Structures are given as structure tokens and as C-alpha cells.
mmCIF file of C-alpha atoms in Angstrom:
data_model
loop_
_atom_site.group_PDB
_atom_site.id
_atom_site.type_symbol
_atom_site.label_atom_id
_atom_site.label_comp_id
_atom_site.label_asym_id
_atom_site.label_seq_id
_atom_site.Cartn_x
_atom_site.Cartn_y
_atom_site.Cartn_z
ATOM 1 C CA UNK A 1 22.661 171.947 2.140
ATOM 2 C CA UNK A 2 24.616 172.116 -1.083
ATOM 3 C CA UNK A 3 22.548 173.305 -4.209
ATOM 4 C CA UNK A 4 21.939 170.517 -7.397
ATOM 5 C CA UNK A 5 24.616 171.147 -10.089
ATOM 6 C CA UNK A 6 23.921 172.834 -13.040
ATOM 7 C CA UNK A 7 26.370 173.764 -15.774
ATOM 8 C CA UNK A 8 26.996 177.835 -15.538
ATOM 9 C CA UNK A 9 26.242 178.295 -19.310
ATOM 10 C CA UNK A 10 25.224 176.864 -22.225
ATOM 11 C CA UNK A 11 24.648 178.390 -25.704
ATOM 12 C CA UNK A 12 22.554 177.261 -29.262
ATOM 13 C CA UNK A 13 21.769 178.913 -32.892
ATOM 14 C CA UNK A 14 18.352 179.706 -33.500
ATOM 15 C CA UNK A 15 16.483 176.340 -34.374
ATOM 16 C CA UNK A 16 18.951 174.016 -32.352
ATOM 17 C CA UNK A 17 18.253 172.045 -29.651
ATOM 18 C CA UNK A 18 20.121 172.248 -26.310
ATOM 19 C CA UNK A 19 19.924 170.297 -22.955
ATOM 20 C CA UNK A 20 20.349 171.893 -19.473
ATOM 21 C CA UNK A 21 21.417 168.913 -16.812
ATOM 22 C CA UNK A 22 20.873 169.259 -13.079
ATOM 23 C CA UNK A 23 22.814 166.750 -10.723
ATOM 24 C CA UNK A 24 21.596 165.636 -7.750
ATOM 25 C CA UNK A 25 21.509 162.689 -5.145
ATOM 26 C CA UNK A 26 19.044 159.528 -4.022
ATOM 27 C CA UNK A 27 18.061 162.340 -1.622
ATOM 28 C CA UNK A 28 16.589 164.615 -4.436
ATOM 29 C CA UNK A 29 16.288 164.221 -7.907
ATOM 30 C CA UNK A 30 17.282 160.486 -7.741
ATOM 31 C CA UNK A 31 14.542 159.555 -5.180
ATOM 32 C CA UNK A 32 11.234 161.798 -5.480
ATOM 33 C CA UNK A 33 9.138 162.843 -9.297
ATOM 34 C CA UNK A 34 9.507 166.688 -7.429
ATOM 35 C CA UNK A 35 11.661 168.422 -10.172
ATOM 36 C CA UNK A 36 10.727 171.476 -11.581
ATOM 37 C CA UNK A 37 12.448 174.004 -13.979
ATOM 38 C CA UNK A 38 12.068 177.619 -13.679
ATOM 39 C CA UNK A 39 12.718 180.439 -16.559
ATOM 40 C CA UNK A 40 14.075 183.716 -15.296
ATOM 41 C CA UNK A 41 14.786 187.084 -16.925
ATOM 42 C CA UNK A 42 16.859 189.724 -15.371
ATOM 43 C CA UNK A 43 15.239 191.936 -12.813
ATOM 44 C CA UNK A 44 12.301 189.305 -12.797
ATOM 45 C CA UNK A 45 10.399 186.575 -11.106
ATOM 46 C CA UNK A 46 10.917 183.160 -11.996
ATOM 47 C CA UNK A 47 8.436 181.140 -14.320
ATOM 48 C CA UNK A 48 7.424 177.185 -14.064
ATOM 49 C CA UNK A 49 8.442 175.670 -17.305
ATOM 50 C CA UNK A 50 8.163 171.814 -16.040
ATOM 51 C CA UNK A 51 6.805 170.267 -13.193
ATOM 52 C CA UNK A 52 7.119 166.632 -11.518
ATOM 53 C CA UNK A 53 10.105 166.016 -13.909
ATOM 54 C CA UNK A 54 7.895 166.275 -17.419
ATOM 55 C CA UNK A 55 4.870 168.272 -17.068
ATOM 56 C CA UNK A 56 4.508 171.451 -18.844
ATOM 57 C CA UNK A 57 1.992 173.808 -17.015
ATOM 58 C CA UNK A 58 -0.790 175.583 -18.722
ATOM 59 C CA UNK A 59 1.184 178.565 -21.206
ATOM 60 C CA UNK A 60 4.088 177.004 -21.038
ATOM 61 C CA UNK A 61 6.214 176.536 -24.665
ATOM 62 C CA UNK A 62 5.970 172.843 -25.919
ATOM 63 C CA UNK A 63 9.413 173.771 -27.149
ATOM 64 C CA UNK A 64 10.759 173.123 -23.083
ATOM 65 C CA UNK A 65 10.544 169.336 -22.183
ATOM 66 C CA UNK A 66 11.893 167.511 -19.153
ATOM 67 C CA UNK A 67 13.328 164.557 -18.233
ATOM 68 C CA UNK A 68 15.442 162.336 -15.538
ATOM 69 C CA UNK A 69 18.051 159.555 -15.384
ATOM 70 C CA UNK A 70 19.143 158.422 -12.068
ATOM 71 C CA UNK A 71 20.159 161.535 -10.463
ATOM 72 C CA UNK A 72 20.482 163.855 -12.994
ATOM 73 C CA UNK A 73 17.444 165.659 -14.438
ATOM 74 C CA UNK A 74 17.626 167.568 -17.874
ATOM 75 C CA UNK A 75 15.412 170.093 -19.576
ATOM 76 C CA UNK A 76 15.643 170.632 -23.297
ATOM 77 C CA UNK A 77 14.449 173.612 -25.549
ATOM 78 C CA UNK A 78 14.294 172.645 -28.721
ATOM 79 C CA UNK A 79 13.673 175.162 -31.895
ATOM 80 C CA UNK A 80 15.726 177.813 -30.073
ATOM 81 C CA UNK A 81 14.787 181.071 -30.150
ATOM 82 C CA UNK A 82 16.094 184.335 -29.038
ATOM 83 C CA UNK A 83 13.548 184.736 -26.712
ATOM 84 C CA UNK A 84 14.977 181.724 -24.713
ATOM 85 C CA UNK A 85 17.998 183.435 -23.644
ATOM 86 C CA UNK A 86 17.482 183.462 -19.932
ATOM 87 C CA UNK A 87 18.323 182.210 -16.697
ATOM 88 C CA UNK A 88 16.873 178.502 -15.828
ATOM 89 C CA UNK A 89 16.879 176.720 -12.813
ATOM 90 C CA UNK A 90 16.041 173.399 -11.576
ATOM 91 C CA UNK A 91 14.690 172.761 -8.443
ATOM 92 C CA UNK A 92 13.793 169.400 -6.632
ATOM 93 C CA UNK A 93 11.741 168.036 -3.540
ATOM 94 C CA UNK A 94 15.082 166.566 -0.653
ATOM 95 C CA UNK A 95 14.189 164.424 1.920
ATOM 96 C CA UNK A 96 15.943 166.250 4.751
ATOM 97 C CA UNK A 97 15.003 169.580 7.253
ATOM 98 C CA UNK A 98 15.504 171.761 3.963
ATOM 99 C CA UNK A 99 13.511 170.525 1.857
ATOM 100 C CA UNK A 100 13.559 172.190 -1.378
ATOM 101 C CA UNK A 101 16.611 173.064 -3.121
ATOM 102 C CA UNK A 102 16.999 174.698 -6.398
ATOM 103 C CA UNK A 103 20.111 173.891 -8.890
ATOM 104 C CA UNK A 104 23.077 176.816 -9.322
ATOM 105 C CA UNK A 105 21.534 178.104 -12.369
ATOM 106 C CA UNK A 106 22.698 178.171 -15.936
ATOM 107 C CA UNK A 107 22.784 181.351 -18.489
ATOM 108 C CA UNK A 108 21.094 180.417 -22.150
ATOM 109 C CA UNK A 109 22.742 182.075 -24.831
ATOM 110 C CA UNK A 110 21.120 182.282 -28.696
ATOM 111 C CA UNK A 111 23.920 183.267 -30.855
ATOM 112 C CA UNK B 1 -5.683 184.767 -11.391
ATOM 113 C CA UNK B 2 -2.818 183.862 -8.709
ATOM 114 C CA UNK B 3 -1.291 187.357 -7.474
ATOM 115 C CA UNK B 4 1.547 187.345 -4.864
ATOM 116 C CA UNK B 5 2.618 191.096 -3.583
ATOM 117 C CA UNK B 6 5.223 191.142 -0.994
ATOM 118 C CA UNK B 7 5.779 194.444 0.454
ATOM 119 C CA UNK B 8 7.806 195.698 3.799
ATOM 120 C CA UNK B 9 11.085 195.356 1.886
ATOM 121 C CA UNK B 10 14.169 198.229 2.289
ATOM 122 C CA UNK B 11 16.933 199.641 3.888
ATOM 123 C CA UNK B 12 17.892 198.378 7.727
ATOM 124 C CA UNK B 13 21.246 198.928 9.772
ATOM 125 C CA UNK B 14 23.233 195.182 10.266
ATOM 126 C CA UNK B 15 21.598 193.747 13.472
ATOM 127 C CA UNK B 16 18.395 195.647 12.607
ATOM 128 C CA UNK B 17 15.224 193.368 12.253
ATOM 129 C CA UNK B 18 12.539 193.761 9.284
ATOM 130 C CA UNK B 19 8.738 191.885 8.718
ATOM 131 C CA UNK B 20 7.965 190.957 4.945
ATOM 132 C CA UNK B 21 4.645 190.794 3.988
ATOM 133 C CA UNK B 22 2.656 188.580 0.664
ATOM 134 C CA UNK B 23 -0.629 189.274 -0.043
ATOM 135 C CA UNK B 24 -2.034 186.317 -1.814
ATOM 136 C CA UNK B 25 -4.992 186.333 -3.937
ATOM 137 C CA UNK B 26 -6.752 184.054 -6.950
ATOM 138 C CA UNK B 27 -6.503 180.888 -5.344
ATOM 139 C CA UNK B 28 -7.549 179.020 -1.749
ATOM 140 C CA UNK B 29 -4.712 180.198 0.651
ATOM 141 C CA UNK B 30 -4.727 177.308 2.818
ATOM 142 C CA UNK B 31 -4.780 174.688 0.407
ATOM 143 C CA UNK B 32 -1.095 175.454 -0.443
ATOM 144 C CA UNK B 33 2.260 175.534 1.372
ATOM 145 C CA UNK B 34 4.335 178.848 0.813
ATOM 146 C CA UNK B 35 7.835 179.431 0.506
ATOM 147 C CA UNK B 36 10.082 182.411 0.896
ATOM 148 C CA UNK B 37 12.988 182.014 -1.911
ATOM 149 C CA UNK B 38 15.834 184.860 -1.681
ATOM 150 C CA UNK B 39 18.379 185.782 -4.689
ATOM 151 C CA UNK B 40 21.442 187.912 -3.672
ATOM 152 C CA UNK B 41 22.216 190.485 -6.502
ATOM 153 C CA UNK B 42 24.007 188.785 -9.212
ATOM 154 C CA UNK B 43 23.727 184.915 -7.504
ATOM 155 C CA UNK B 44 20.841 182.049 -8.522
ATOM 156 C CA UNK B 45 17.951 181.643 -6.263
ATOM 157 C CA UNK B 46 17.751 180.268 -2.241
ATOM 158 C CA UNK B 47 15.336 178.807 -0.930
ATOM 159 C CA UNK B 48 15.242 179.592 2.816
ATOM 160 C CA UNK B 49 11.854 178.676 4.122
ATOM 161 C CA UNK B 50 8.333 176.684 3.952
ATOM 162 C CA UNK B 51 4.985 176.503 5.620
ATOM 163 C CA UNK B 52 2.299 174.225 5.470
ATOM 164 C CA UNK B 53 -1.094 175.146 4.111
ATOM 165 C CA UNK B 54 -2.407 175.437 8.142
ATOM 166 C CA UNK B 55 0.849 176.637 9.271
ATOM 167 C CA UNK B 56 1.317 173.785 11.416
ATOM 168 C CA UNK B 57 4.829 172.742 9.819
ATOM 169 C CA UNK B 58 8.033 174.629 9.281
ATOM 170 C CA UNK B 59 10.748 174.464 7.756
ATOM 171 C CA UNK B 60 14.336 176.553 7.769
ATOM 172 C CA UNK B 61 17.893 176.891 5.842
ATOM 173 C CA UNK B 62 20.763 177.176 8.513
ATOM 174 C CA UNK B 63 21.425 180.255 6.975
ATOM 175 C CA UNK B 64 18.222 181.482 8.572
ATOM 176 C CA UNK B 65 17.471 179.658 11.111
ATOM 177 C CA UNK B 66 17.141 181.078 14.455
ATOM 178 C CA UNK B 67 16.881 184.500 12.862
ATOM 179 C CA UNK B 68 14.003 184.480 10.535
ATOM 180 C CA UNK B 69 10.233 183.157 11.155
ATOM 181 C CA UNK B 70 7.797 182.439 8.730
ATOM 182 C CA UNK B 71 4.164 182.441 9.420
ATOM 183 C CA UNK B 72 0.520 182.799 7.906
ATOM 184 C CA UNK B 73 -2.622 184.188 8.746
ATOM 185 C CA UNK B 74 -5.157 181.965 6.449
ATOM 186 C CA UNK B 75 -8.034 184.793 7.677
ATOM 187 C CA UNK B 76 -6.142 186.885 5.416
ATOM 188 C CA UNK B 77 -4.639 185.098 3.055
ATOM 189 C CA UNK B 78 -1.472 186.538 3.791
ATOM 190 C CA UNK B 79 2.008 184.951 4.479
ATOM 191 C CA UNK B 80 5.070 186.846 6.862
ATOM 192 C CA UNK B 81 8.666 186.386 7.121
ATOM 193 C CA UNK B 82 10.127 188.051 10.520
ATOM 194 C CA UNK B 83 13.765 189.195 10.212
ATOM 195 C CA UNK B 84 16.291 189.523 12.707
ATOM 196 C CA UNK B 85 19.916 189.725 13.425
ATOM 197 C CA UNK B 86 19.967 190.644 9.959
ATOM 198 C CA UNK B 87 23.511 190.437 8.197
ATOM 199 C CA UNK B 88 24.934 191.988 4.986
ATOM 200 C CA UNK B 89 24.745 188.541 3.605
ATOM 201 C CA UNK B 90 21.342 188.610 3.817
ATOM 202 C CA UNK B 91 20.884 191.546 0.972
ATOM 203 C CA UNK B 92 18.757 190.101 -1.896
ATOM 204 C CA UNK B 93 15.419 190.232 -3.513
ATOM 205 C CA UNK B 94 12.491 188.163 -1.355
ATOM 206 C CA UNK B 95 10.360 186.412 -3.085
ATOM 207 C CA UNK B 96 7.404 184.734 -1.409
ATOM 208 C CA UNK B 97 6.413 181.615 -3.640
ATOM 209 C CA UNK B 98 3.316 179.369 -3.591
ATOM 210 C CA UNK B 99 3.812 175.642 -3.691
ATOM 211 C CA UNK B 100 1.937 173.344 -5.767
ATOM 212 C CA UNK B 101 1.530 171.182 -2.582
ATOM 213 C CA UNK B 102 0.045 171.385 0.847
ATOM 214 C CA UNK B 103 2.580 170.075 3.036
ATOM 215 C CA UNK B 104 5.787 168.831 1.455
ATOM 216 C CA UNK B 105 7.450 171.215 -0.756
ATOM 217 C CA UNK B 106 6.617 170.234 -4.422
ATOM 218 C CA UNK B 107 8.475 173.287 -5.925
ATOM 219 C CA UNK B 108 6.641 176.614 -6.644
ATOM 220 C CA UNK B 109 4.316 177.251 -9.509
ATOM 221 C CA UNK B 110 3.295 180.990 -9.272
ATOM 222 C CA UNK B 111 5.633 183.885 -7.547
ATOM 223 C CA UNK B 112 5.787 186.950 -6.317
ATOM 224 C CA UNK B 113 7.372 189.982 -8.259
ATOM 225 C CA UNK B 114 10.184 189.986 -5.247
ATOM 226 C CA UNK B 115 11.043 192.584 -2.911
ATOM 227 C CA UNK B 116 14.475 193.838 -2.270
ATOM 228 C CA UNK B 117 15.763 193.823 1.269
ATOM 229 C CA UNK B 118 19.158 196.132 2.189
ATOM 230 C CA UNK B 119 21.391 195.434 4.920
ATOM 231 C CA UNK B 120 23.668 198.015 5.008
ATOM 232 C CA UNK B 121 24.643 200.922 7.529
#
């Protein structure tokens, strides 16, 4: 039941771009459109950003898009700004008696 | 407007047992599977357990299994984890989730403002 892999941190300036990944298997991200990517700051609940791999949901920033490439799915913020610097996870549908698992989480720092 | 409010959350002695409740509200309650997702302090988030929208179909981590139950009562729009044989490693905030699905898990869209749960003597 191991979680999808998602690198521990990544960091932009204000107005870059940067890409969070989130490795899976045929099992999960590879095989089924059920990704979703979650904002979350400290002490709070998390918050849909993307849905079914590309989907933003209604209030969601057009700055957060999502994507997927085999078994690896990747959300990008683009126009970074400081109000990005969260916690994000990915999450994905698994064909298996646990059927939802959610990625290891990575820290976004705006320097 | 969705609203999730778990409550029943606190203190309880290793071995101790505990029920979580989530009040839903601002959306049809059986028309949507619901999760419980836990996050130990200072780790990323867990999912541990599903229901269908009837409550017909379950579904369980190993770390929980055996120990916890989740259930519904669609009368009352209200979902219920039942905790037992609780460990330390079971400290962490619960959050009760709603799915954007009514069987399989699609991943969560709206959640709960989470409820801590201490095992501890």
C-alpha cells in the first residue's frame, strides 16, 4: 500500500513556473483519468486544485494545471506567487482493496 | 454550500476505543461515497477508508483494518468511523472527505475542517 512519489520540496521566484511530479504504477496513475491535486496550508483542510488529471474545479486558480505521462502525473503553477507556498498532494484512483492513495506530499517554497 | 463537521475527536488511553462523527450538509448525501483521510502531526495525508453512497461497499487500509468501521446513516446525512484497539500510531487529525463519485473512489472534492484524535495515556 505504498503512497505515489512525490518530490519532498520544490521552490520558484515570484512569476516562475514550477512542476510538481507524482509517480505511480499501471495500477494508479498509469491506468485510470482519477488524479487529483490537493492544496494544503498548515493547520488546514486540503483544497481540490485538479481533478481527473486536468480539470480545474469551480474557484480554482487557472495558474494550477495538470497533466500525465505514463505513470507519472504533474501539476504546474505557473506565475508564482507567494500565496502558493503550501503543501500539495496528489492523489489517484488504484485498482486494488485500498483504493485511493494520495502521493507523499511536496513543500512549495516562493523565494 | 457543501459543509463537513466531524466532531467526537480527543484524548483516549492506548487500547481505548472512540466514534467520529461528520455531519454533512449542502449536497445529496447518498449520491456520494465518503472517505475518512487521517494526517499524523507533521506527516502528508492517509487515506484509511471509503463507503459507498448506500453504504453497501467498504473499503479499509491494513493499518485499520479490523479495528476501525466506517458507516452512514443516509436518514441523517451523517457518516461514522468506530475506533478500537486504538494505538499511539493512530494520533492525527480525521478528516471525513466527500468523494466526487458514488462508488469507486474518484478522490475528494470538498473536506472537513479535521478533528484531532489523541492516543496517549
Amino acid at each position: 500500500q505504498s503512497a505515489l512519489t512525490q518530490p519532498a520540496s520544490v521552490s520558484g521566484s515570484p512569476g516562475q513556473s514550477i512542476t510538481i511530479s507524482c509517480t505511480g504504477s499501471s495500477s494508479d496513475v498509469g491506468g485510470y483519468n482519477y488524479v487529483s491535486w490537493y492544496q494544503q496550508y498548515p493547520g488546514k483542510a486540503p483544497k481540490l486544485i485538479i481533478f481527473d488529471v486536468s480539470n480545474r474545479p469551480s474557484g480554482a486558480s487557472n495558474r494550477f494545471s495538470g497533466s500525465k505521462s505514463g505513470n507519472t502525473a504533474s501539476l504546474t503553477i505557473s506565475g508564482l506567487q507567494a500565496e502558493d507556498a503550501a503543501d500539495y498532494y496528489c492523489s489517484s484512483y488504484r485498482s486494488s482493496s485500498t483504493p485511493l492513495v494520495f502521493g507523499t506530499g511536496t513543500k512549495v517554497t516562493v523565494l | 454550500e457543501v459543509q463537513l463537521l466531524e466532531s467526537g475527536g480527543g484524548l483516549v488511553q492506548p487500547g481505548g476505543s472512540l466514534r467520529l462523527s461528520c455531519a454533512a450538509s449542502g449536497f445529496t448525501f447518498s449520491n456520494y461515497a465518503m472517505s475518512w483521510v487521517r494526517q499524523a502531526p507533521g506527516k502528508g495525508l492517509e487515506w484509511f477508508s471509503t463507503i459507498s453512497g448506500r453504504g453497501g461497499s467498504t473499503d479499509y487500509a491494513d493499518s485499520v483494518k479490523g479495528r476501525f468501521t466506517i458507516s452512514r446513516d443516509n436518514s441523517k446525512d451523517t457518516l461514522y468511523l468506530e475506533m478500537n484497539s486504538l494505538r499511539a500510531d493512530d494520533t492525527a487529525v480525521y478528516f471525513c472527505a466527500k468523494d466526487r463519485a458514488v462508488v469507486v473512489p474518484a478522490g475528494p472534492d470538498y473536506w472537513g475542517q479535521g478533528i484531532l484524535v489523541t492516543v496517549s495515556s
